[in-house]
PDB file of C-alpha atoms in Angstrom:
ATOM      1  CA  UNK A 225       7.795 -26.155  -3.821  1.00  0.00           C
ATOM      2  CA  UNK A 226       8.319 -23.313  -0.718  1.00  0.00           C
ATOM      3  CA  UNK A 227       5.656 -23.380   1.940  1.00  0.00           C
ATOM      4  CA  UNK A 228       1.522 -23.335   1.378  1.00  0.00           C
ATOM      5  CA  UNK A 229       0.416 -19.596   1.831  1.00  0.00           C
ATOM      6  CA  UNK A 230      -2.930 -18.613   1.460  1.00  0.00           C
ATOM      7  CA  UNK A 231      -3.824 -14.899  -0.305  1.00  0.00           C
ATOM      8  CA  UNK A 232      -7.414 -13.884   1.318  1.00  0.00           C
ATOM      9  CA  UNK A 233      -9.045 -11.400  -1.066  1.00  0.00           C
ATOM     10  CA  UNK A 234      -8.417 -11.562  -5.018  1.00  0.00           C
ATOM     11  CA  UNK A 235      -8.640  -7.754  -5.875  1.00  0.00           C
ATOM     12  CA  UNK A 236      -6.602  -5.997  -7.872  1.00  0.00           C
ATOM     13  CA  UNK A 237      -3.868  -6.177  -5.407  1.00  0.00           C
ATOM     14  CA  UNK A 238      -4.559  -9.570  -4.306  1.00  0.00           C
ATOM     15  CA  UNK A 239      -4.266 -10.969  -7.278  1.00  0.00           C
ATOM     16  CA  UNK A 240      -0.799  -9.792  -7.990  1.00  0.00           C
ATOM     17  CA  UNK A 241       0.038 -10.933  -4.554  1.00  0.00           C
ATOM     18  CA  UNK A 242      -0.972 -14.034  -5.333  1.00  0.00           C
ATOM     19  CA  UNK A 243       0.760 -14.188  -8.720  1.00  0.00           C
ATOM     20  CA  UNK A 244       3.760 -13.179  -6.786  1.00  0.00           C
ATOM     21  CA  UNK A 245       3.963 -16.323  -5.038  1.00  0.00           C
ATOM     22  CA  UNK A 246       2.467 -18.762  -7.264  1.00  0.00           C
ATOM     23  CA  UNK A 247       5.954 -17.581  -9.630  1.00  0.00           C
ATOM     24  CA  UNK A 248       8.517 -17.966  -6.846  1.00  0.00           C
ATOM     25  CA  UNK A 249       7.342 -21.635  -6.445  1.00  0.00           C
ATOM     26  CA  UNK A 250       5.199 -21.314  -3.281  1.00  0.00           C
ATOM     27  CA  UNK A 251       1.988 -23.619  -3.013  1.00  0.00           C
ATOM     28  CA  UNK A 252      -0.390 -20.596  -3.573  1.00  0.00           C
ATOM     29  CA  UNK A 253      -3.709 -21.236  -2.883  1.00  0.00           C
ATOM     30  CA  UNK A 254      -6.242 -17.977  -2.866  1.00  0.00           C
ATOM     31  CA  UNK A 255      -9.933 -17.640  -1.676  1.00  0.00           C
ATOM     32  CA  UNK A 256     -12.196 -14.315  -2.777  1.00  0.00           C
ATOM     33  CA  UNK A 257     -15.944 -13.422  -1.595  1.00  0.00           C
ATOM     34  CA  UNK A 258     -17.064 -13.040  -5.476  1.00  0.00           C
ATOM     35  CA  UNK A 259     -16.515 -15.071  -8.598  1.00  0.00           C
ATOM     36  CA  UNK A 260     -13.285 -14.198  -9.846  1.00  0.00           C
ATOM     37  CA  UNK A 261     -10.182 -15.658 -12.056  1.00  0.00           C
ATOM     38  CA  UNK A 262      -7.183 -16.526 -10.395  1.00  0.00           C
ATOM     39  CA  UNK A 263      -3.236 -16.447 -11.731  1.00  0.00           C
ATOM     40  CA  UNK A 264      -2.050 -18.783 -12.819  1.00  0.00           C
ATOM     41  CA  UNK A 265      -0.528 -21.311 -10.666  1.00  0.00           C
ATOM     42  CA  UNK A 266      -2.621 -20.276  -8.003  1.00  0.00           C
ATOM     43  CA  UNK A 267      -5.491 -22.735  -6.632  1.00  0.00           C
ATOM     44  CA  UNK A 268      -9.189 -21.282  -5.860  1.00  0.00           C
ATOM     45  CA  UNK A 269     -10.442 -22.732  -2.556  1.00  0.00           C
ATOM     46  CA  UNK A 270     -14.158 -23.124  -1.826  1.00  0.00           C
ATOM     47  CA  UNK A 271     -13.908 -21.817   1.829  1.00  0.00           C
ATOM     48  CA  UNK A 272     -11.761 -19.421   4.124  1.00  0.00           C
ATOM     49  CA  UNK A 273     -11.365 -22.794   6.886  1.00  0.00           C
ATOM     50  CA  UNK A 274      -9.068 -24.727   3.674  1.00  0.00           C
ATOM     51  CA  UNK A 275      -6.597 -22.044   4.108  1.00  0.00           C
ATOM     52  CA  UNK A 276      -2.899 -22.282   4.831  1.00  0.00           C
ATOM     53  CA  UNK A 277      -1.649 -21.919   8.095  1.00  0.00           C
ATOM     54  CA  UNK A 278      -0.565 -18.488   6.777  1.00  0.00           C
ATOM     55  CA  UNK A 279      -2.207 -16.320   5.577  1.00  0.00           C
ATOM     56  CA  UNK A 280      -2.084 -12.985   3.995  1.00  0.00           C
ATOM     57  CA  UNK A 281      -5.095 -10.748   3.793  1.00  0.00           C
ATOM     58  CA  UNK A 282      -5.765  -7.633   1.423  1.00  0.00           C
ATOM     59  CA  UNK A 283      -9.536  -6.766   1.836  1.00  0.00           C
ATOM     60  CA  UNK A 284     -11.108  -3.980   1.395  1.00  0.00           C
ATOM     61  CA  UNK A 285     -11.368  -2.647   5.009  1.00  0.00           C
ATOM     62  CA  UNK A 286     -10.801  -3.975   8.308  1.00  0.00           C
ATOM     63  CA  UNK A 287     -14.860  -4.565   8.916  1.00  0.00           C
ATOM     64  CA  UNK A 288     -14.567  -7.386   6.036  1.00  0.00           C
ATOM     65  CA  UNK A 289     -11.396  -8.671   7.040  1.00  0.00           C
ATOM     66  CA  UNK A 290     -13.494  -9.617  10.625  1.00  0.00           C
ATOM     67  CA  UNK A 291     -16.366 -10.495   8.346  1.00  0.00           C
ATOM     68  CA  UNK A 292     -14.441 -12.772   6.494  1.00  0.00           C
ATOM     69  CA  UNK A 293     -12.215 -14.307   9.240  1.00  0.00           C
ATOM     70  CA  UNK A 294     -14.217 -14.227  12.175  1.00  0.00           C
ATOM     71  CA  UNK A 295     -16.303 -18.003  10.943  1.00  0.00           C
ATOM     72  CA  UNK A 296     -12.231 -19.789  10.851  1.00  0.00           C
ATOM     73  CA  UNK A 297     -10.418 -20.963  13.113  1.00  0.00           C
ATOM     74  CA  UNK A 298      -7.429 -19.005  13.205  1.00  0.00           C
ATOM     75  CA  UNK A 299      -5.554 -20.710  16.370  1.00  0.00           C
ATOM     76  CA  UNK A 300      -2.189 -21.420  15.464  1.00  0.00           C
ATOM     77  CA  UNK A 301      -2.175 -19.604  11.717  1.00  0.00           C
ATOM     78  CA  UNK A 302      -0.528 -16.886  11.088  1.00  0.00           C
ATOM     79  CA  UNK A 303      -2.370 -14.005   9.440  1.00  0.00           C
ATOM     80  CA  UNK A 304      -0.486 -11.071   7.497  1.00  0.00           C
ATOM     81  CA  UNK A 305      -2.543  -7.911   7.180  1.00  0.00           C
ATOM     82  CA  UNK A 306      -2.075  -5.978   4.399  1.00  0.00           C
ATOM     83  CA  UNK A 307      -5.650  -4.235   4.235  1.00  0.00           C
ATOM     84  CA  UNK A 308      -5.612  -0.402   3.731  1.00  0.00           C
ATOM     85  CA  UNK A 309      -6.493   1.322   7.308  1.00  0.00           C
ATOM     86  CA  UNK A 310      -5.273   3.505  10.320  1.00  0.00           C
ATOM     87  CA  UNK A 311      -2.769   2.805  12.636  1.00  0.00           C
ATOM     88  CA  UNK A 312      -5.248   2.368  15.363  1.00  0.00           C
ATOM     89  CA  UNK A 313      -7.088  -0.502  12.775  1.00  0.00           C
ATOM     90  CA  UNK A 314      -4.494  -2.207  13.239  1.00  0.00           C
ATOM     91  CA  UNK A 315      -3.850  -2.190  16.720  1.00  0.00           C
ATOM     92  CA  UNK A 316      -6.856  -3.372  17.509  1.00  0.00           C
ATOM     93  CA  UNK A 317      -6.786  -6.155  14.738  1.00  0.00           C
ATOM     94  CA  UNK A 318      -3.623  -7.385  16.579  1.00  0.00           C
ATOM     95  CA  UNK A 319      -5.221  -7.689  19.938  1.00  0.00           C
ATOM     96  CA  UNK A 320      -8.227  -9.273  17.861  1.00  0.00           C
ATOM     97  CA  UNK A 321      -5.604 -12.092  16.501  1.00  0.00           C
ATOM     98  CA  UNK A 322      -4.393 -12.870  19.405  1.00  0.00           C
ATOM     99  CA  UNK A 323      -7.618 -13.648  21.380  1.00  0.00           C
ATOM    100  CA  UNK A 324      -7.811 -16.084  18.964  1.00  0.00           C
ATOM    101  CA  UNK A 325      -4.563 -17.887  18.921  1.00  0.00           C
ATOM    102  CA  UNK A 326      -3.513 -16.253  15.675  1.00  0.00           C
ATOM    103  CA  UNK A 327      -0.040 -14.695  14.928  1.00  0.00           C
ATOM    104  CA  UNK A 328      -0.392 -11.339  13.482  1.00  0.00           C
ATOM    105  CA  UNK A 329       1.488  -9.203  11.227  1.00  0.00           C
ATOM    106  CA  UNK A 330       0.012  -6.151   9.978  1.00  0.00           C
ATOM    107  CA  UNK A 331       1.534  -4.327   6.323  1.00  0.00           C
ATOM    108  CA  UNK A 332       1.137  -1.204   4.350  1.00  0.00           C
ATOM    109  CA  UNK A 333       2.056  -1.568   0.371  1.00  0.00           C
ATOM    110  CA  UNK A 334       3.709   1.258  -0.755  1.00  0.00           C
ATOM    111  CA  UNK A 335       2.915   0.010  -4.550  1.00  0.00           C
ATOM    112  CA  UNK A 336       0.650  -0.411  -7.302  1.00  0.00           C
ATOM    113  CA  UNK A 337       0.238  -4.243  -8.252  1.00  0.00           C
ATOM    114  CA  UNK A 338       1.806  -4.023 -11.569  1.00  0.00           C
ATOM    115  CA  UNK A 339       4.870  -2.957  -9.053  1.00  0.00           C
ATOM    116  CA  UNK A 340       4.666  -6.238  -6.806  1.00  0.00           C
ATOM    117  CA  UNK A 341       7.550  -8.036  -7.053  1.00  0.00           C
ATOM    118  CA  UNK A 342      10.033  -5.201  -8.272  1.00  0.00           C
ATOM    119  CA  UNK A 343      13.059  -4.021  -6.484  1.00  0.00           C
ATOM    120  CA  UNK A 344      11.245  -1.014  -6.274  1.00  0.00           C
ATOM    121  CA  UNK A 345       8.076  -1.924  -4.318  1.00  0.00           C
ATOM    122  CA  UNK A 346       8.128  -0.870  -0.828  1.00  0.00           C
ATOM    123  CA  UNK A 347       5.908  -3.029   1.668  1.00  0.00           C
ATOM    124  CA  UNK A 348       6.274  -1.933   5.642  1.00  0.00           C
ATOM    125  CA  UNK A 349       5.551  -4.607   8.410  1.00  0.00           C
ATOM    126  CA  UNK A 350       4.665  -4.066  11.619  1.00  0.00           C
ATOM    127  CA  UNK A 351       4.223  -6.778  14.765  1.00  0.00           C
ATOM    128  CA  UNK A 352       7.041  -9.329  16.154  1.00  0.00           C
ATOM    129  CA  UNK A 353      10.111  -9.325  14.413  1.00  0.00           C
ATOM    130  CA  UNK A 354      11.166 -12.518  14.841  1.00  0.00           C
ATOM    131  CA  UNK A 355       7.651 -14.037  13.282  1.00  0.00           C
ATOM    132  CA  UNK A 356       8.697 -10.802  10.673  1.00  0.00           C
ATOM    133  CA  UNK A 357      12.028 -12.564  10.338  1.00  0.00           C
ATOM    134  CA  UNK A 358      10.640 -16.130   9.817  1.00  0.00           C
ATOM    135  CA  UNK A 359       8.239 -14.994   6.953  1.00  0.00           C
ATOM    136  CA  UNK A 360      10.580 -12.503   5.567  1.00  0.00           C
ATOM    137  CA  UNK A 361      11.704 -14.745   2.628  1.00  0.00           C
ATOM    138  CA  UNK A 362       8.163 -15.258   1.514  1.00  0.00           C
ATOM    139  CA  UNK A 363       7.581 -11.632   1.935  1.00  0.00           C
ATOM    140  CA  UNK A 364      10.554 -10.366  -0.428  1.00  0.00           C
ATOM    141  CA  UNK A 365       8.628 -11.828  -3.323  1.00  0.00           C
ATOM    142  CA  UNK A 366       6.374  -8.946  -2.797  1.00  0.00           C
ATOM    143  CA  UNK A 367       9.117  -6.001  -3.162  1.00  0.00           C
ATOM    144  CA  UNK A 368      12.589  -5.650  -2.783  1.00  0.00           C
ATOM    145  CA  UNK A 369      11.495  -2.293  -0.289  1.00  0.00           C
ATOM    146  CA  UNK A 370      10.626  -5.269   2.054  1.00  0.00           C
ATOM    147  CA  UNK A 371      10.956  -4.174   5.796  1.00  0.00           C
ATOM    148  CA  UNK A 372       9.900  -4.626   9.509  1.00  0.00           C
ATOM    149  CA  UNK A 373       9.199  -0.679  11.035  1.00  0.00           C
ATOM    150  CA  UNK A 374       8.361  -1.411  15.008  1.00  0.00           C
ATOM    151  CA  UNK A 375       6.946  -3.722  17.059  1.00  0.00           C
ATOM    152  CA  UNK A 376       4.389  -1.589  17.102  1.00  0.00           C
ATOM    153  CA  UNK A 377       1.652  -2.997  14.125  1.00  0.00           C
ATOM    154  CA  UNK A 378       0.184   0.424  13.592  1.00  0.00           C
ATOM    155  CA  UNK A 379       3.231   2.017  12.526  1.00  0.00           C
ATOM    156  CA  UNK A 380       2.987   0.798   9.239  1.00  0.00           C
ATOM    157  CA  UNK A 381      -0.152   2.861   8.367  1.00  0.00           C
ATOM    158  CA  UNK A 382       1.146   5.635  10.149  1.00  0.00           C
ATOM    159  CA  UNK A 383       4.093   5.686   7.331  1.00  0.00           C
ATOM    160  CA  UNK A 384       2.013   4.521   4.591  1.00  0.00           C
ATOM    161  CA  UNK A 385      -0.583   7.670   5.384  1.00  0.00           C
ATOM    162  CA  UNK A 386       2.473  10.050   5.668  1.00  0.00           C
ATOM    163  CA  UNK A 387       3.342   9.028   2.565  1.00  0.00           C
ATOM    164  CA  UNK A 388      -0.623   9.628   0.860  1.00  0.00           C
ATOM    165  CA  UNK A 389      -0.256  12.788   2.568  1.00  0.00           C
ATOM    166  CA  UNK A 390       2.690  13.862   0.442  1.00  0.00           C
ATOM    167  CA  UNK A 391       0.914  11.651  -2.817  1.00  0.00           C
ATOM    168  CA  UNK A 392      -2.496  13.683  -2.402  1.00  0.00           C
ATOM    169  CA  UNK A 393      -0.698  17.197  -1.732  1.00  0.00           C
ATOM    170  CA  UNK A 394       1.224  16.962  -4.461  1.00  0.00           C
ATOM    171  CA  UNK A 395      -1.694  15.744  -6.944  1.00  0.00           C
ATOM    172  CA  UNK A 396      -3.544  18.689  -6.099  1.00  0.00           C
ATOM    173  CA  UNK A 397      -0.554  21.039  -6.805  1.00  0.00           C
ATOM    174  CA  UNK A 398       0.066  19.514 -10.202  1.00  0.00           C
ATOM    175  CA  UNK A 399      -4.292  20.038 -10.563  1.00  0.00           C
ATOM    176  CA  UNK A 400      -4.128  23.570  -9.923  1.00  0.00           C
ATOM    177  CA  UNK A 401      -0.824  24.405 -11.704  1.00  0.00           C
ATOM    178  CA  UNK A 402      -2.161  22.198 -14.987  1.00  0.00           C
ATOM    179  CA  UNK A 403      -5.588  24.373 -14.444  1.00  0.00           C
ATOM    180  CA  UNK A 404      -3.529  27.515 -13.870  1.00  0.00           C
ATOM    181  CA  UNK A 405      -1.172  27.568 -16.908  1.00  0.00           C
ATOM    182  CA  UNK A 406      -4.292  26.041 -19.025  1.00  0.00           C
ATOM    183  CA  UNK A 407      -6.169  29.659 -18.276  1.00  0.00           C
ATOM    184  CA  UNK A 408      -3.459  31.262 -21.098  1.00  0.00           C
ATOM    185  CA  UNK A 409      -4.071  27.948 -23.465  1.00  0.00           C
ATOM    186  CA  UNK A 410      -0.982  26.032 -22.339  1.00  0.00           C
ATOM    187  CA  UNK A 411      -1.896  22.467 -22.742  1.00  0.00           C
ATOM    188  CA  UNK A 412      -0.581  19.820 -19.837  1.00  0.00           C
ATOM    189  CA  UNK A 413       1.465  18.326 -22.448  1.00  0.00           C
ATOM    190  CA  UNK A 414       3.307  20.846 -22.860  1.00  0.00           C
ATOM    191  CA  UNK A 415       3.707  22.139 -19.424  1.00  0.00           C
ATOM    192  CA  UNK A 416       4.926  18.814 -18.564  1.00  0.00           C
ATOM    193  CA  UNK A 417       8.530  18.658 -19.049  1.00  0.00           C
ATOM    194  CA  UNK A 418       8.653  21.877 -16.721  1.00  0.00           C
ATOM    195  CA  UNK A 419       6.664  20.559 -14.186  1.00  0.00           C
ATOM    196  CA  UNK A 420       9.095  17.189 -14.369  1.00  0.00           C
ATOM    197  CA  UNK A 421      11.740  19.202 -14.075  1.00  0.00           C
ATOM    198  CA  UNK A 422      10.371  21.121 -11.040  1.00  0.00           C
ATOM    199  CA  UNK A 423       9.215  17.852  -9.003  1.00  0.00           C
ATOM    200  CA  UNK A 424      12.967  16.437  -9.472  1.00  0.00           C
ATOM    201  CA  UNK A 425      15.339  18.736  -8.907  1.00  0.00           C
ATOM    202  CA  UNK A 426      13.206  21.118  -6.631  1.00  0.00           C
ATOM    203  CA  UNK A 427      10.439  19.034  -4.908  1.00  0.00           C
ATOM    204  CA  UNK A 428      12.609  15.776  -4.750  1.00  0.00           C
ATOM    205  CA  UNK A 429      15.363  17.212  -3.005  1.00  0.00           C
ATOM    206  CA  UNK A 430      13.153  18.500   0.005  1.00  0.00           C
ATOM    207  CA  UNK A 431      13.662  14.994   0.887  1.00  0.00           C
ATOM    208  CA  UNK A 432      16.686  14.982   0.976  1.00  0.00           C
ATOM    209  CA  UNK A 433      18.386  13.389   4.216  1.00  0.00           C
ATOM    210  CA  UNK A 434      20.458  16.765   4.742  1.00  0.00           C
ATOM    211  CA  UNK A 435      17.128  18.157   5.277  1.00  0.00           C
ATOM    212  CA  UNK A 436      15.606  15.415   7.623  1.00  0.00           C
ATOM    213  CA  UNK A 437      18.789  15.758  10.246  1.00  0.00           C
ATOM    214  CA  UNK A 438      17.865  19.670  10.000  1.00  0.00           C
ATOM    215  CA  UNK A 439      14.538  19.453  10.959  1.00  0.00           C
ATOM    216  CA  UNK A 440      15.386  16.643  13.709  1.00  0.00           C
ATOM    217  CA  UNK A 441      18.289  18.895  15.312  1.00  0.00           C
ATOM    218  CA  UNK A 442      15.507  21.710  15.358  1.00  0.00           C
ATOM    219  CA  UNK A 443      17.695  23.648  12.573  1.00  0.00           C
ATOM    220  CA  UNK A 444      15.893  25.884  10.638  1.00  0.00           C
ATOM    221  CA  UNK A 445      18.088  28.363   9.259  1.00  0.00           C
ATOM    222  CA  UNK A 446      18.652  28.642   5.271  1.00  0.00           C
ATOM    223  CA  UNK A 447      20.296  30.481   2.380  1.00  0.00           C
ATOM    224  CA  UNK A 448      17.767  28.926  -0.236  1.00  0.00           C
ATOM    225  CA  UNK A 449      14.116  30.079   0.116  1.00  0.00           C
ATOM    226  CA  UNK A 450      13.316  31.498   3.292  1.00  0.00           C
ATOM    227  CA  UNK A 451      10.053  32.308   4.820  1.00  0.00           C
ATOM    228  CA  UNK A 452       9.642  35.982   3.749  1.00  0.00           C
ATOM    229  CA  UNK A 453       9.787  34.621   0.465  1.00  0.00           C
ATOM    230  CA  UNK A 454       7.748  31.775   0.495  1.00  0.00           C
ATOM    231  CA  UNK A 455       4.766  34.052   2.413  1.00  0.00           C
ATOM    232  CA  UNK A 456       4.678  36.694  -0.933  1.00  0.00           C
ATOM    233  CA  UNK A 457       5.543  33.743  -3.746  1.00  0.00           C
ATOM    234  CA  UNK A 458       1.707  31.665  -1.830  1.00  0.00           C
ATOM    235  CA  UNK A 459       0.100  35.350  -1.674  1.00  0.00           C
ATOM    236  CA  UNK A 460       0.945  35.278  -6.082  1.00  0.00           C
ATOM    237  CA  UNK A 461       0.132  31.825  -6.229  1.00  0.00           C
ATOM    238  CA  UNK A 462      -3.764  32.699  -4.606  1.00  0.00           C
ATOM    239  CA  UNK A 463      -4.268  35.920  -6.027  1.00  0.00           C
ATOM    240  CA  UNK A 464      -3.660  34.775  -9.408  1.00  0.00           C
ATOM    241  CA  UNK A 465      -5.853  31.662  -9.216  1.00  0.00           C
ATOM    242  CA  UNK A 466      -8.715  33.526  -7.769  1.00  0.00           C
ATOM    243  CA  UNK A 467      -8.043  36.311 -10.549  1.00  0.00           C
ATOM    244  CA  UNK A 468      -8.540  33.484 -12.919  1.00  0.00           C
ATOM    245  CA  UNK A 469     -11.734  32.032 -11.170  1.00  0.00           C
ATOM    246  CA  UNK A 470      -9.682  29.093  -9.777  1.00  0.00           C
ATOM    247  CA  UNK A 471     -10.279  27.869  -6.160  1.00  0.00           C
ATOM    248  CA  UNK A 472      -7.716  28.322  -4.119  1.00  0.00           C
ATOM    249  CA  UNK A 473      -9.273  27.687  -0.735  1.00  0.00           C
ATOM    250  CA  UNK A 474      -6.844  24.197  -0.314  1.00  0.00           C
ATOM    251  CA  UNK A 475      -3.800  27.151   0.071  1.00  0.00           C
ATOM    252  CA  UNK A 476      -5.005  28.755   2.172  1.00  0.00           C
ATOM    253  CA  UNK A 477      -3.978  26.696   5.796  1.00  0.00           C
ATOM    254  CA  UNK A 478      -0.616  26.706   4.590  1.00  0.00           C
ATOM    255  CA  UNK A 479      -0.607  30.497   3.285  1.00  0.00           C
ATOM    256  CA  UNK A 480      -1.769  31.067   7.390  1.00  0.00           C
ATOM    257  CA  UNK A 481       1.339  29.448   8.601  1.00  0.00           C
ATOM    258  CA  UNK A 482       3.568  31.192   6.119  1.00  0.00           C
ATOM    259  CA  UNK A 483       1.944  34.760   7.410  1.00  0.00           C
ATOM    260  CA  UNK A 484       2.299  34.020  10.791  1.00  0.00           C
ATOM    261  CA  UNK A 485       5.480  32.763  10.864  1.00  0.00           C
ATOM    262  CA  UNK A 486       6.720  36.205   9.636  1.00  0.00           C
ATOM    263  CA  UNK A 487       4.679  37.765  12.225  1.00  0.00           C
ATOM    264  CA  UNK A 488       6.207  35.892  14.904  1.00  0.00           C
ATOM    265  CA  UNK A 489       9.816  36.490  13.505  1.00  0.00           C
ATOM    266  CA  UNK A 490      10.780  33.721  11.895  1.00  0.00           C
ATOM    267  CA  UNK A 491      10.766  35.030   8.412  1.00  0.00           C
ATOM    268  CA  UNK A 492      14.333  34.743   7.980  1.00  0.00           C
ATOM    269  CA  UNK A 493      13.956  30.740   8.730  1.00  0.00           C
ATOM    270  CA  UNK A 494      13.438  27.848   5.993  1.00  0.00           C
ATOM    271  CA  UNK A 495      10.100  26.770   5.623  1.00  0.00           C
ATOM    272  CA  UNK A 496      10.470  23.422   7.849  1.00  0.00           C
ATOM    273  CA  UNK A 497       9.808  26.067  10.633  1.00  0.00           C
ATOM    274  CA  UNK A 498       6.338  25.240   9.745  1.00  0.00           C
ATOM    275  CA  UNK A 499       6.662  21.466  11.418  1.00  0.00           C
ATOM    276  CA  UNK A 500       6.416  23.866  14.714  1.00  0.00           C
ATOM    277  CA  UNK A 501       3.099  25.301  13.686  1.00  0.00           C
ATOM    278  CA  UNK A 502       1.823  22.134  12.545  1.00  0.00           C
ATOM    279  CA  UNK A 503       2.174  19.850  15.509  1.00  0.00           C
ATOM    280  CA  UNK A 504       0.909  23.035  18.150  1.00  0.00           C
ATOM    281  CA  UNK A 505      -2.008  22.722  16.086  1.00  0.00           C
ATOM    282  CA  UNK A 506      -2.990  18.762  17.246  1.00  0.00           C
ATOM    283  CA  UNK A 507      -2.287  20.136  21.136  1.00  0.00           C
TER     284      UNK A 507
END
């Protein structure tokens, strides 16, 4: 049997944390506010003060987390965060564990639970890499996408709400262009192996590292889809949703950028010329 861990919070995500370890053999033990079931192989506790000496949290927010915690002892446990928050969250949680002898690790999973434990599940850490390094085999049971980011323990929610941002944007797209196609009768199902095809070899490859070391280097230029052509193709986009009573108000921001991009002469550039706009904006 591997070392005692406690799981704080028996969600849906708790619970297959929890389940997680109880199957690689550690002594799981789990402790939830509510009545709930547990996996199997883990053990209920009656109170957060029979926990492990480490522990890993996924509550709702940070205010329960300090609910829940702030009655226990935490002096010499060590607690790994993996509530949903902000970067800043967490940086204060840190400081918060260690006024009270606790060693901290704060997490973002990049996963839904019927993912945990797949080589696929990505989990970011964030705190002292060496206390990182001493939990990491534990950790690995979660996701083989296991890794530490920074020192730093709010960088992991600053990549895990990069990567909503790009979730979110493109649910909405795949909203409006379900609702737009549906205005002529086209059903999702059968828009959908176009729309497939679009997100993985169009979308996709926008990700592509060739395109990161552009936009680091401050390289914009293109012979794919520059500006110009990305201003008219939005300006179709919202005058064709609005012709067919659609809202298009959530374009309209980027539509903006695209315009006055042109106007300042860089029509000629690839759209990652927009980064620019985007960051003068938070100045």
């Amino acid at each position: 049997m591997n070392t005692p861990v406690t799981v704080i919070g028996l969600g849906l995500m708790g619970k297959a944390l929890a389940a997680a370890l109880a199957r690689n053999r550690y002594q799981t033990t789990a402790w939830n506010r509510s009545a709930t079931a547990v996996p199997e192989g883990v053990t209920r506790l009656a109170s957060v003060a029979e926990s492990s000496p480490t522990m890993v949290v996924c509550l709702s927010t940070y205010e329960v987390m300090y609910e829940v915690l702030s009655t226990t002892d935490l002096r010499g446990r060590t607690v790994i965060n993996l509530t949903s928050g902000t970067p800043g969250e967490a940086r204060k949680a840190a400081a918060w564990a260690a006024e009270r002898g606790a060693a901290y690790l704060d997490g973002a999973i990049m996963a839904v639970p019927q993912m945990i434990g797949l080589p696929q599940a990505q989990l970011f850490y964030g705190g002292p890499k060496d206390l990182f390094e001493s939990r990491e085999p534990m950790l690995r049971v979660f996701g083989g996408g296991t890794v530490h980011l920074a020192e730093d323990p709010g960088v992991p929610l600053l990549y895990d709400l990069a990567l909503l941002a790009i979730l979110y944007a493109a649910g909405q797209g795949l909203a409006h262009a379900q609702a737009l196609v549906g205005t002529a009768g086209v059903s999702a199902t059968e828009f959908q192996p176009y729309a497939n095809a679009w997100l993985t070899h169009v979308i996709g490859p926008m990700a592509s590292l060739e395109n990161a070391k552009a936009i680091d280097e401050g390289e914009h230029a293109t012979d794919v889809s520059n500006i110009n052509t990305n201003a008219l193709a939005i300006g179709h986009v919202v005058r064709a949703s609005r012709d067919a009573a659609l809202p298009a108000d959530w374009l309209a921001a980027q539509q903006a950028r695209l315009e006055q991009a042109v106007a300042d002469g860089y029509g000629s550039d690839s759209p990652t010329r927009l980064l620019d706009y985007l960051t003068k904006e938070t100045r």
